Tab-separated table of C-alpha atoms and ligand atoms in Angstrom:
chain	number	residue	atom	x	y	z
A	1	UNK	CA	0.023	0.118	0.196
A	2	UNK	CA	1.197	3.531	-0.757
A	3	UNK	CA	2.047	5.649	1.984
A	4	UNK	CA	-0.761	8.224	1.369
A	5	UNK	CA	-3.314	5.226	1.207
A	6	UNK	CA	-2.152	4.371	4.568
A	7	UNK	CA	-3.341	7.405	5.895
A	8	UNK	CA	-6.838	6.352	4.944
A	9	UNK	CA	-8.452	3.419	7.110
A	10	UNK	CA	-10.685	2.168	4.439
A	11	UNK	CA	-7.632	0.858	2.523
A	12	UNK	CA	-6.534	-1.119	5.539
A	13	UNK	CA	-9.935	-2.504	5.843
A	14	UNK	CA	-10.223	-3.294	2.168
A	15	UNK	CA	-6.694	-4.229	0.884
A	16	UNK	CA	-7.991	-5.285	-2.727
A	17	UNK	CA	-9.997	-1.779	-2.920
A	18	UNK	CA	-9.295	-0.017	-6.290
A	19	UNK	CA	-11.097	3.182	-5.492
A	20	UNK	CA	-11.494	5.554	-8.692
A	21	UNK	CA	-14.980	6.934	-8.056
A	22	UNK	CA	-13.575	10.121	-6.192
A	23	UNK	CA	-15.808	12.634	-8.384
A	24	UNK	CA	-18.934	11.123	-6.660
A	25	UNK	CA	-17.200	11.231	-3.101
A	26	UNK	CA	-13.684	10.921	-1.765
A	27	UNK	CA	-12.451	8.653	1.189
A	28	UNK	CA	-11.727	9.878	4.613
A	29	UNK	CA	-8.146	10.238	6.110
A	30	UNK	CA	-7.975	9.151	9.806
A	31	UNK	CA	-7.831	12.379	11.028
A	32	UNK	CA	-11.214	13.330	10.003
A	33	UNK	CA	-12.776	10.161	11.244
A	34	UNK	CA	-10.811	10.737	14.557
A	35	UNK	CA	-12.293	14.063	14.609
A	36	UNK	CA	-15.671	12.942	14.484
A	37	UNK	CA	-15.241	10.169	17.206
A	38	UNK	CA	-13.532	12.760	19.436
A	39	UNK	CA	-15.906	15.245	19.234
A	40	UNK	CA	-18.789	12.726	19.822
A	41	UNK	CA	-16.865	11.198	22.596
A	42	UNK	CA	-15.418	14.463	24.410
A	43	UNK	CA	-17.309	17.485	23.670
A	44	UNK	CA	-20.827	16.747	22.231
A	45	UNK	CA	-23.505	19.233	22.951
A	46	UNK	CA	-25.999	21.408	20.835
A	47	UNK	CA	-24.303	25.000	20.064
A	48	UNK	CA	-25.448	28.713	20.482
A	49	UNK	CA	-27.891	27.905	23.164
A	50	UNK	CA	-26.096	26.417	26.231
A	51	UNK	CA	-24.338	28.298	29.112
A	52	UNK	CA	-22.214	25.405	30.036
A	53	UNK	CA	-18.789	24.523	29.026
A	54	UNK	CA	-19.408	21.749	26.541
A	55	UNK	CA	-21.972	23.723	24.645
A	56	UNK	CA	-19.363	26.797	24.702
A	57	UNK	CA	-16.731	24.196	23.404
A	58	UNK	CA	-18.990	22.892	20.798
A	59	UNK	CA	-19.773	26.555	19.744
A	60	UNK	CA	-16.104	27.397	19.393
A	61	UNK	CA	-15.375	24.461	17.626
A	62	UNK	CA	-17.880	25.194	14.876
A	63	UNK	CA	-16.577	28.969	14.542
A	64	UNK	CA	-13.083	27.412	14.105
A	65	UNK	CA	-14.219	25.214	11.311
A	66	UNK	CA	-15.998	28.274	9.641
A	67	UNK	CA	-12.653	30.298	9.975
A	68	UNK	CA	-10.658	27.675	8.466
A	69	UNK	CA	-12.987	27.290	5.437
A	70	UNK	CA	-12.938	31.193	5.216
A	71	UNK	CA	-9.156	31.033	4.913
A	72	UNK	CA	-9.003	28.191	2.572
A	73	UNK	CA	-11.312	29.899	0.032
A	74	UNK	CA	-9.830	33.228	1.058
A	75	UNK	CA	-13.204	34.785	1.778
A	76	UNK	CA	-13.140	38.380	3.439
A	77	UNK	CA	-15.337	37.496	6.244
A	78	UNK	CA	-16.283	34.346	8.314
A	79	UNK	CA	-19.892	35.149	8.119
A	80	UNK	CA	-19.798	34.797	4.261
A	81	UNK	CA	-19.563	31.015	5.028
A	82	UNK	CA	-23.174	29.472	5.081
A	83	UNK	CA	-23.358	25.868	6.294
A	84	UNK	CA	-25.598	23.608	4.155
A	85	UNK	CA	-26.068	20.035	3.652
A	86	UNK	CA	-24.114	20.191	0.236
A	87	UNK	CA	-23.642	21.666	-3.215
A	88	UNK	CA	-27.016	20.498	-4.261
A	89	UNK	CA	-28.597	22.439	-0.938
A	90	UNK	CA	-26.376	25.520	-1.570
A	91	UNK	CA	-27.579	25.838	-5.066
A	92	UNK	CA	-31.284	25.316	-3.988
A	93	UNK	CA	-31.088	27.783	-1.315
A	94	UNK	CA	-29.562	30.153	-3.183
A	95	UNK	CA	-32.043	29.884	-6.265
A	96	UNK	CA	-34.847	30.165	-3.670
A	97	UNK	CA	-33.109	33.144	-1.918
A	98	UNK	CA	-33.014	34.948	-5.357
A	99	UNK	CA	-36.674	34.027	-6.013
A	100	UNK	CA	-38.136	34.903	-2.461
A	101	UNK	CA	-36.158	38.187	-2.725
A	102	UNK	CA	-37.809	39.342	-5.656
A	103	UNK	CA	-34.422	39.403	-7.561
A	104	UNK	CA	-35.540	36.974	-10.273
A	105	UNK	CA	-38.792	37.849	-11.926
A	106	UNK	CA	-40.867	37.142	-15.103
A	107	UNK	CA	-38.822	37.385	-18.380
A	108	UNK	CA	-35.568	37.714	-16.541
A	109	UNK	CA	-32.918	35.556	-17.885
A	110	UNK	CA	-30.861	33.015	-15.964
A	111	UNK	CA	-27.503	31.580	-17.866
A	112	UNK	CA	-26.486	28.265	-17.177
A	113	UNK	CA	-24.374	25.649	-19.194
A	114	UNK	CA	-25.753	22.271	-20.852
A	115	UNK	CA	-22.899	20.384	-19.153
A	116	UNK	CA	-23.917	21.192	-15.481
A	117	UNK	CA	-24.708	18.707	-13.022
A	118	UNK	CA	-28.558	18.502	-12.487
A	119	UNK	CA	-28.046	20.099	-9.306
A	120	UNK	CA	-27.183	23.181	-11.280
A	121	UNK	CA	-30.043	22.852	-13.695
A	122	UNK	CA	-33.128	21.612	-11.825
A	123	UNK	CA	-33.140	24.302	-9.166
A	124	UNK	CA	-33.366	26.962	-12.012
A	125	UNK	CA	-35.917	24.990	-13.703
A	126	UNK	CA	-38.210	25.377	-10.732
A	127	UNK	CA	-37.600	29.002	-10.308
A	128	UNK	CA	-38.657	29.435	-13.894
A	129	UNK	CA	-41.788	27.463	-13.264
A	130	UNK	CA	-42.432	29.755	-10.315
A	131	UNK	CA	-41.378	33.082	-11.942
A	132	UNK	CA	-41.568	32.799	-15.908
A	133	UNK	CA	-37.924	33.596	-16.106
A	134	UNK	CA	-36.191	32.254	-18.934
A	135	UNK	CA	-33.023	29.826	-18.927
A	136	UNK	CA	-30.634	30.701	-21.660
A	137	UNK	CA	-27.503	28.090	-22.453
A	138	UNK	CA	-24.236	29.300	-22.239
A	139	UNK	CA	-22.495	28.715	-25.462
A	140	UNK	CA	-19.718	25.882	-25.107
A	141	UNK	CA	-17.304	24.367	-27.552
A	142	UNK	CA	-17.446	20.389	-27.954
A	143	UNK	CA	-14.823	20.331	-25.239
A	144	UNK	CA	-16.911	22.150	-22.450
A	145	UNK	CA	-15.148	25.553	-22.762
A	146	UNK	CA	-17.428	28.411	-22.493
A	147	UNK	CA	-17.230	30.551	-26.007
A	148	UNK	CA	-16.441	34.087	-24.655
A	149	UNK	CA	-17.128	35.860	-27.479
A	150	UNK	CA	-20.322	34.347	-27.982
A	151	UNK	CA	-21.522	34.616	-24.587
A	152	UNK	CA	-20.932	38.271	-24.142
A	153	UNK	CA	-22.798	38.785	-27.508
A	154	UNK	CA	-25.673	36.768	-26.094
A	155	UNK	CA	-25.668	38.562	-22.500
A	156	UNK	CA	-25.134	41.836	-23.974
A	157	UNK	CA	-28.438	41.501	-25.800
A	158	UNK	CA	-30.576	39.842	-23.172
A	159	UNK	CA	-28.870	41.033	-20.033
A	160	UNK	CA	-28.976	38.155	-16.973
A	161	UNK	CA	-29.983	38.150	-13.417
A	162	UNK	CA	-27.326	35.226	-12.597
A	163	UNK	CA	-24.690	33.411	-14.372
A	164	UNK	CA	-24.543	29.800	-12.968
A	165	UNK	CA	-21.760	27.460	-14.004
A	166	UNK	CA	-19.683	24.937	-13.009
A	167	UNK	CA	-15.909	25.494	-12.579
A	168	UNK	CA	-15.072	21.965	-13.618
A	169	UNK	CA	-17.725	19.684	-15.046
A	170	UNK	CA	-18.072	15.989	-13.114
A	171	UNK	CA	-17.833	14.414	-16.744
A	172	UNK	CA	-16.087	16.293	-19.041
A	173	UNK	CA	-13.493	17.490	-16.624
A	174	UNK	CA	-12.250	20.469	-18.981
A	175	UNK	CA	-10.679	23.390	-16.779
A	176	UNK	CA	-12.780	26.528	-17.400
A	177	UNK	CA	-11.898	30.216	-17.870
A	178	UNK	CA	-13.897	31.003	-14.608
A	179	UNK	CA	-12.438	34.558	-14.393
A	180	UNK	CA	-13.143	35.693	-17.782
A	181	UNK	CA	-16.858	34.310	-17.419
A	182	UNK	CA	-17.372	36.250	-14.140
A	183	UNK	CA	-15.785	39.413	-15.461
A	184	UNK	CA	-17.965	39.619	-18.580
A	185	UNK	CA	-21.007	38.698	-16.450
A	186	UNK	CA	-20.145	41.572	-14.260
A	187	UNK	CA	-19.948	44.011	-17.181
A	188	UNK	CA	-23.604	43.340	-17.648
A	189	UNK	CA	-24.773	43.481	-14.094
A	190	UNK	CA	-25.311	39.783	-13.753
A	191	UNK	CA	-24.533	38.025	-10.344
A	192	UNK	CA	-22.195	35.018	-10.645
A	193	UNK	CA	-22.552	31.817	-8.967
A	194	UNK	CA	-19.946	29.044	-9.357
A	195	UNK	CA	-20.287	25.466	-8.648
A	196	UNK	CA	-16.973	24.359	-7.530
A	197	UNK	CA	-18.222	20.781	-6.266
A	198	UNK	CA	-15.339	19.327	-8.454
A	199	UNK	CA	-12.952	22.159	-8.717
A	200	UNK	CA	-11.948	22.684	-5.348
A	201	UNK	CA	-10.882	19.077	-4.981
A	202	UNK	CA	-8.030	19.925	-7.605
A	203	UNK	CA	-7.362	23.388	-7.329
A	204	UNK	CA	-7.119	26.366	-5.383
A	205	UNK	CA	-10.073	28.358	-5.017
A	206	UNK	CA	-9.503	32.386	-4.078
A	207	UNK	CA	-12.903	33.841	-3.939
A	208	UNK	CA	-11.669	37.436	-3.763
A	209	UNK	CA	-9.194	36.863	-6.690
A	210	UNK	CA	-12.135	35.501	-8.662
A	211	UNK	CA	-14.702	38.150	-7.346
A	212	UNK	CA	-17.436	35.758	-7.996
A	213	UNK	CA	-20.827	36.673	-5.833
A	214	UNK	CA	-21.506	32.951	-4.896
A	215	UNK	CA	-19.699	29.423	-4.623
A	216	UNK	CA	-20.951	26.250	-3.704
A	217	UNK	CA	-19.216	22.807	-2.576
A	218	UNK	CA	-19.845	19.743	-0.620
A	219	UNK	CA	-17.233	18.853	2.154
A	220	UNK	CA	-17.589	14.955	1.479
A	221	UNK	CA	-15.779	15.337	-2.071
A	222	UNK	CA	-13.049	16.969	-0.394
A	223	UNK	CA	-12.085	14.486	1.974
A	224	UNK	CA	-14.640	15.319	4.764
A	225	UNK	CA	-17.667	14.291	6.217
A	226	UNK	CA	-20.945	13.741	4.227
A	227	UNK	CA	-23.886	16.120	5.193
A	228	UNK	CA	-21.970	19.466	5.104
A	229	UNK	CA	-21.865	21.814	2.040
A	230	UNK	CA	-20.816	25.693	1.894
A	231	UNK	CA	-22.868	28.341	0.076
A	232	UNK	CA	-20.169	31.415	0.146
A	233	UNK	CA	-21.797	34.582	-0.785
A	234	UNK	CA	-20.557	38.155	-0.516
A	235	UNK	CA	-21.623	39.700	2.702
A	236	UNK	CA	-23.087	42.734	1.103
A	237	UNK	CA	-25.152	40.195	-0.925
A	238	UNK	CA	-26.247	38.174	1.993
A	239	UNK	CA	-26.882	41.151	4.274
A	240	UNK	CA	-29.609	42.309	2.038
A	241	UNK	CA	-31.498	39.179	1.499
A	242	UNK	CA	-33.966	37.640	3.643
A	243	UNK	CA	-33.540	33.845	4.557
A	244	UNK	CA	-35.858	31.038	3.018
A	245	UNK	CA	-35.763	28.737	6.078
A	246	UNK	CA	-37.113	29.952	9.445
A	247	UNK	CA	-37.006	28.399	13.060
A	248	UNK	CA	-34.695	28.144	15.959
A	249	UNK	CA	-31.170	29.755	15.912
A	250	UNK	CA	-31.889	32.357	13.280
A	251	UNK	CA	-33.485	35.181	15.004
A	252	UNK	CA	-32.557	37.671	17.790
A	253	UNK	CA	-35.991	38.055	19.311
A	254	UNK	CA	-39.891	36.465	18.247
A	255	UNK	CA	-43.081	37.247	19.180
A	256	UNK	CA	-46.291	35.259	18.066
A	257	UNK	CA	-46.524	37.362	14.826
A	258	UNK	CA	-43.153	38.539	13.862
A	259	UNK	CA	-39.463	38.079	14.530
A	260	UNK	CA	-36.249	40.134	14.242
A	261	UNK	CA	-33.705	38.033	12.429
A	262	UNK	CA	-30.139	37.159	13.606
A	263	UNK	CA	-26.943	38.386	11.817
A	264	UNK	CA	-25.074	36.604	9.220
A	265	UNK	CA	-24.258	33.542	9.317
A	266	UNK	CA	-26.963	32.324	11.738
A	267	UNK	CA	-29.653	34.110	9.729
A	268	UNK	CA	-29.223	31.346	7.051
A	269	UNK	CA	-28.738	28.527	9.250
A	270	UNK	CA	-32.193	27.759	10.945
A	271	UNK	CA	-32.438	24.703	13.320
A	272	UNK	CA	-29.573	22.601	14.788
A	273	UNK	CA	-26.846	22.293	11.965
A	274	UNK	CA	-24.763	19.209	11.266
A	275	UNK	CA	-22.547	20.129	14.179
A	276	UNK	CA	-20.319	17.073	14.209
A	277	UNK	CA	-19.809	17.146	10.533
A	278	UNK	CA	-19.006	20.673	10.492
A	279	UNK	CA	-16.378	20.524	13.285
A	280	UNK	CA	-14.740	17.376	11.353
A	281	UNK	CA	-14.718	19.363	8.176
A	282	UNK	CA	-11.644	21.685	9.602
A	283	UNK	CA	-9.793	18.359	9.809
A	284	UNK	CA	-10.283	17.690	6.232
A	285	UNK	CA	-9.284	21.356	5.278
A	286	UNK	CA	-6.317	21.049	7.432
A	287	UNK	CA	-5.453	17.795	5.670
A	288	UNK	CA	-6.044	19.119	2.138
A	289	UNK	CA	-3.879	22.416	2.958
A	290	UNK	CA	-0.871	20.244	4.189
A	291	UNK	CA	-0.691	18.064	1.576
A	292	UNK	CA	-1.049	20.940	-0.763
A	293	UNK	CA	-2.740	21.456	-4.100
A	294	UNK	CA	0.665	21.437	-5.973
A	295	UNK	CA	1.161	17.730	-4.765
A	296	UNK	CA	-2.370	16.963	-5.592
A	297	UNK	CA	-2.202	18.254	-9.240
A	298	UNK	CA	1.145	16.280	-9.693
A	299	UNK	CA	-0.167	12.895	-8.592
A	300	UNK	CA	-3.519	13.359	-10.535
A	301	UNK	CA	-2.192	14.879	-13.757
A	302	UNK	CA	0.443	12.012	-14.032
A	303	UNK	CA	-2.636	9.527	-13.567
A	304	UNK	CA	-4.435	11.333	-16.273
A	305	UNK	CA	-1.445	11.240	-18.876
A	306	UNK	CA	-1.121	7.487	-17.582
A	307	UNK	CA	-4.870	6.590	-18.057
A	308	UNK	CA	-4.607	7.896	-21.871
A	309	UNK	CA	-1.531	5.717	-22.546
A	310	UNK	CA	-3.588	2.717	-21.287
A	311	UNK	CA	-6.536	3.866	-23.373
A	312	UNK	CA	-4.393	3.912	-26.392
A	313	UNK	CA	-3.331	0.168	-25.355
A	314	UNK	CA	-6.866	-0.853	-25.302
A	315	UNK	CA	-7.971	0.771	-28.415
A	316	UNK	CA	-5.733	-1.514	-30.259
A	317	UNK	CA	-7.592	-4.357	-29.135
A	318	UNK	CA	-11.267	-3.316	-29.249
A	319	UNK	CA	-11.101	-0.118	-31.649
A	320	UNK	CA	-11.698	3.507	-30.975
A	321	UNK	CA	-12.959	4.803	-27.535
A	322	UNK	CA	-14.822	7.799	-27.574
A	323	UNK	CA	-13.361	10.200	-25.080
A	324	UNK	CA	-15.782	12.854	-23.625
A	325	UNK	CA	-13.897	16.198	-23.970
A	326	UNK	CA	-10.039	16.667	-24.547
A	327	UNK	CA	-8.235	13.617	-25.177
A	328	UNK	CA	-4.636	12.229	-25.032
A	329	UNK	CA	-3.313	15.397	-26.960
A	330	UNK	CA	-4.304	17.723	-24.359
A	331	UNK	CA	-4.025	16.168	-20.782
A	332	UNK	CA	-3.263	19.483	-19.465
A	333	UNK	CA	-6.684	20.705	-20.321
A	334	UNK	CA	-8.548	18.502	-17.924
A	335	UNK	CA	-8.477	17.862	-14.208
A	336	UNK	CA	-9.362	15.088	-11.881
A	337	UNK	CA	-11.149	12.580	-14.343
A	338	UNK	CA	-11.683	11.200	-17.600
A	339	UNK	CA	-15.293	9.709	-18.987
A	340	UNK	CA	-15.485	7.735	-22.386
A	341	UNK	CA	-18.095	5.691	-23.942
A	342	UNK	CA	-17.932	2.117	-24.887
A	343	UNK	CA	-20.341	1.714	-27.852
A	344	UNK	CA	-22.344	-1.608	-28.114
A	345	UNK	CA	-21.387	-2.435	-24.265
A	346	UNK	CA	-24.098	-1.992	-21.501
A	347	UNK	CA	-22.334	0.395	-18.838
A	348	UNK	CA	-24.465	-1.231	-16.209
A	349	UNK	CA	-23.029	-4.464	-17.019
A	350	UNK	CA	-19.558	-3.259	-17.137
A	351	UNK	CA	-19.872	-1.377	-13.953
A	352	UNK	CA	-21.219	-4.426	-12.298
A	353	UNK	CA	-18.256	-6.797	-13.511
A	354	UNK	CA	-15.828	-4.136	-12.455
A	355	UNK	CA	-17.458	-3.811	-9.161
A	356	UNK	CA	-17.186	-7.560	-8.684
A	357	UNK	CA	-13.256	-7.159	-9.067
A	358	UNK	CA	-13.451	-4.651	-6.208
A	359	UNK	CA	-13.232	-1.699	-8.830
A	360	UNK	CA	-14.913	1.172	-7.915
A	361	UNK	CA	-15.746	3.766	-10.922
A	362	UNK	CA	-19.028	5.412	-11.997
A	363	UNK	CA	-21.196	4.242	-15.069
A	364	UNK	CA	-24.128	5.917	-16.426
A	365	UNK	CA	-24.804	9.955	-16.682
A	366	UNK	CA	-23.222	10.828	-13.477
A	367	UNK	CA	-26.252	13.263	-12.935
A	368	UNK	CA	-25.548	15.321	-16.093
A	369	UNK	CA	-28.374	13.596	-18.476
A	370	UNK	CA	-28.380	16.791	-20.905
A	371	UNK	CA	-24.561	16.766	-21.066
A	372	UNK	CA	-24.682	13.188	-22.612
A	373	UNK	CA	-27.600	14.129	-24.750
A	374	UNK	CA	-25.467	16.972	-26.272
A	375	UNK	CA	-22.339	15.113	-26.515
A	376	UNK	CA	-22.590	11.425	-27.097
A	377	UNK	CA	-26.144	10.733	-28.377
A	378	UNK	CA	-27.476	9.985	-24.782
A	379	UNK	CA	-25.174	7.032	-24.374
A	380	UNK	CA	-23.995	6.593	-20.898
A	381	UNK	CA	-20.197	6.668	-20.156
A	382	UNK	CA	-17.881	5.129	-17.948
A	383	UNK	CA	-15.910	7.883	-15.565
A	384	UNK	CA	-12.593	7.003	-13.974
A	385	UNK	CA	-11.879	9.978	-11.234
A	386	UNK	CA	-8.980	10.405	-9.263
A	387	UNK	CA	-7.904	11.188	-5.710
A	388	UNK	CA	-4.730	12.172	-4.161
A	389	UNK	CA	-4.264	8.443	-3.006
A	390	UNK	CA	-4.466	6.941	-6.342
A	391	UNK	CA	-1.521	5.312	-8.001
A	392	UNK	CA	-0.559	3.808	-11.393
A	393	UNK	CA	-0.942	0.262	-9.776
A	394	UNK	CA	-5.010	1.264	-9.488
A	395	UNK	CA	-5.067	2.659	-12.947
A	396	UNK	CA	-3.309	-0.935	-14.098
A	397	UNK	CA	-5.835	-2.896	-12.437
A	398	UNK	CA	-8.778	-0.752	-13.879
A	399	UNK	CA	-7.668	-1.216	-17.249
A	400	UNK	CA	-6.654	-4.886	-16.729
A	401	UNK	CA	-10.324	-5.640	-15.487
A	402	UNK	CA	-11.995	-3.694	-17.985
A	403	UNK	CA	-10.390	-5.368	-20.964
A	404	UNK	CA	-10.862	-8.815	-19.382
A	405	UNK	CA	-14.913	-8.013	-18.774
A	406	UNK	CA	-15.150	-6.285	-22.427
A	407	UNK	CA	-14.096	-9.482	-23.694
A	408	UNK	CA	-16.811	-11.463	-21.625
A	409	UNK	CA	-19.386	-8.961	-22.999
A	410	UNK	CA	-18.722	-8.807	-26.778
B	1	PLP	N1	-22.009	19.639	-8.803
B	1	PLP	C1	-20.954	18.921	-9.356
B	1	PLP	C2	-20.230	19.584	-10.508
B	1	PLP	C3	-20.984	17.805	-8.938
B	1	PLP	O1	-20.067	16.958	-9.485
B	1	PLP	C4	-21.834	17.348	-7.647
B	1	PLP	C5	-21.849	15.817	-7.352
B	1	PLP	O2	-21.278	15.021	-8.019
B	1	PLP	C6	-22.767	18.147	-7.353
B	1	PLP	C7	-23.034	19.449	-7.876
B	1	PLP	C8	-23.834	17.764	-6.078
B	1	PLP	O3	-23.004	17.547	-5.024
B	1	PLP	P1	-23.952	17.008	-3.702
B	1	PLP	O4	-24.432	15.513	-4.333
B	1	PLP	O5	-22.637	16.807	-2.697
B	1	PLP	O6	-24.853	17.967	-3.541
């Protein structure tokens, strides 16, 4: 076992495991698991309500976690970090905030791409249903890159209330020029929201440098616990909006007929939040920070190049494989994953057979059906996605099993 894997108990308990489904969720380092058990064993209590030591300590640990995420994404203020259940929850919350606060109305334009995860399409469809606003497709090329000139032409004509797009698609894996998209959007007074659920696992996010209004991500993809997401929003915007969830912990005072809202971030965190997982999220942030994005990229980029060599070898025996996005000529233009289509072979069957060999990859549409309809005639794909613990041996085992099982199915 490589030394990085040895920091992840799952590999010790499953020595044959080949885990290449990191875009769906990443495994957890021991320090994150320890933080969870430590918290439940030593400090557990509810936060913000108690006057006793355990509650004061728990509240402090949640504050520490918020602060560590603030620093990690270089947000100006800790109050700009709103804890949610995950990226999906963050984007739903954002879309409802813009609806209930009267920002998006009938005939307004919402710009998204066709290559989004469903969680950045369906919430906006819902807003369209409620308001009569319109969704406009941001123009992309076949590799999933936003066509900046065409985009500017369109937004100049229609205007937009929000431009919401992914920084890195969970299927095509193309590195996007986020900064330019934000700059253009701002020129036409549109709000900007970037789904960095995938991107933040491979690249540093600096919200001030990007100057984006909102970002969303999930801790479980970033080696942290499940059930914790972040909605970052610029303080001046969040301060202006009324919340969409109401109840305990989000008010200063209440009467039977009205309430006075709490300040940020509590205003947007009604009820008991996911205290333990939020606290353990700090350990995941520490882990990734100590490991360093440079090292993550070095490992993963090497695996992307190596996988393309293996795909070329496989093509010698089974013929051309359709790669979704940039191919072997431009490995530098992608990050973290490779998806490909095996024509004539059931992706469900191949996924099951790989699973029998203890190889975990994703087959199907990966919650991005419009992307598959647009780019590969609605055929499902196989996705291998890399984490910082993967190595060439994982890739060798995956391709050996894939080749063996393709022979069984054809
Ligand atoms: N956005 C992207 C780009 C994703 O890859 C995913 C999950 O795969 C999501 C959003 C949704 O994340 P979650 O299921 O954690 O809410």
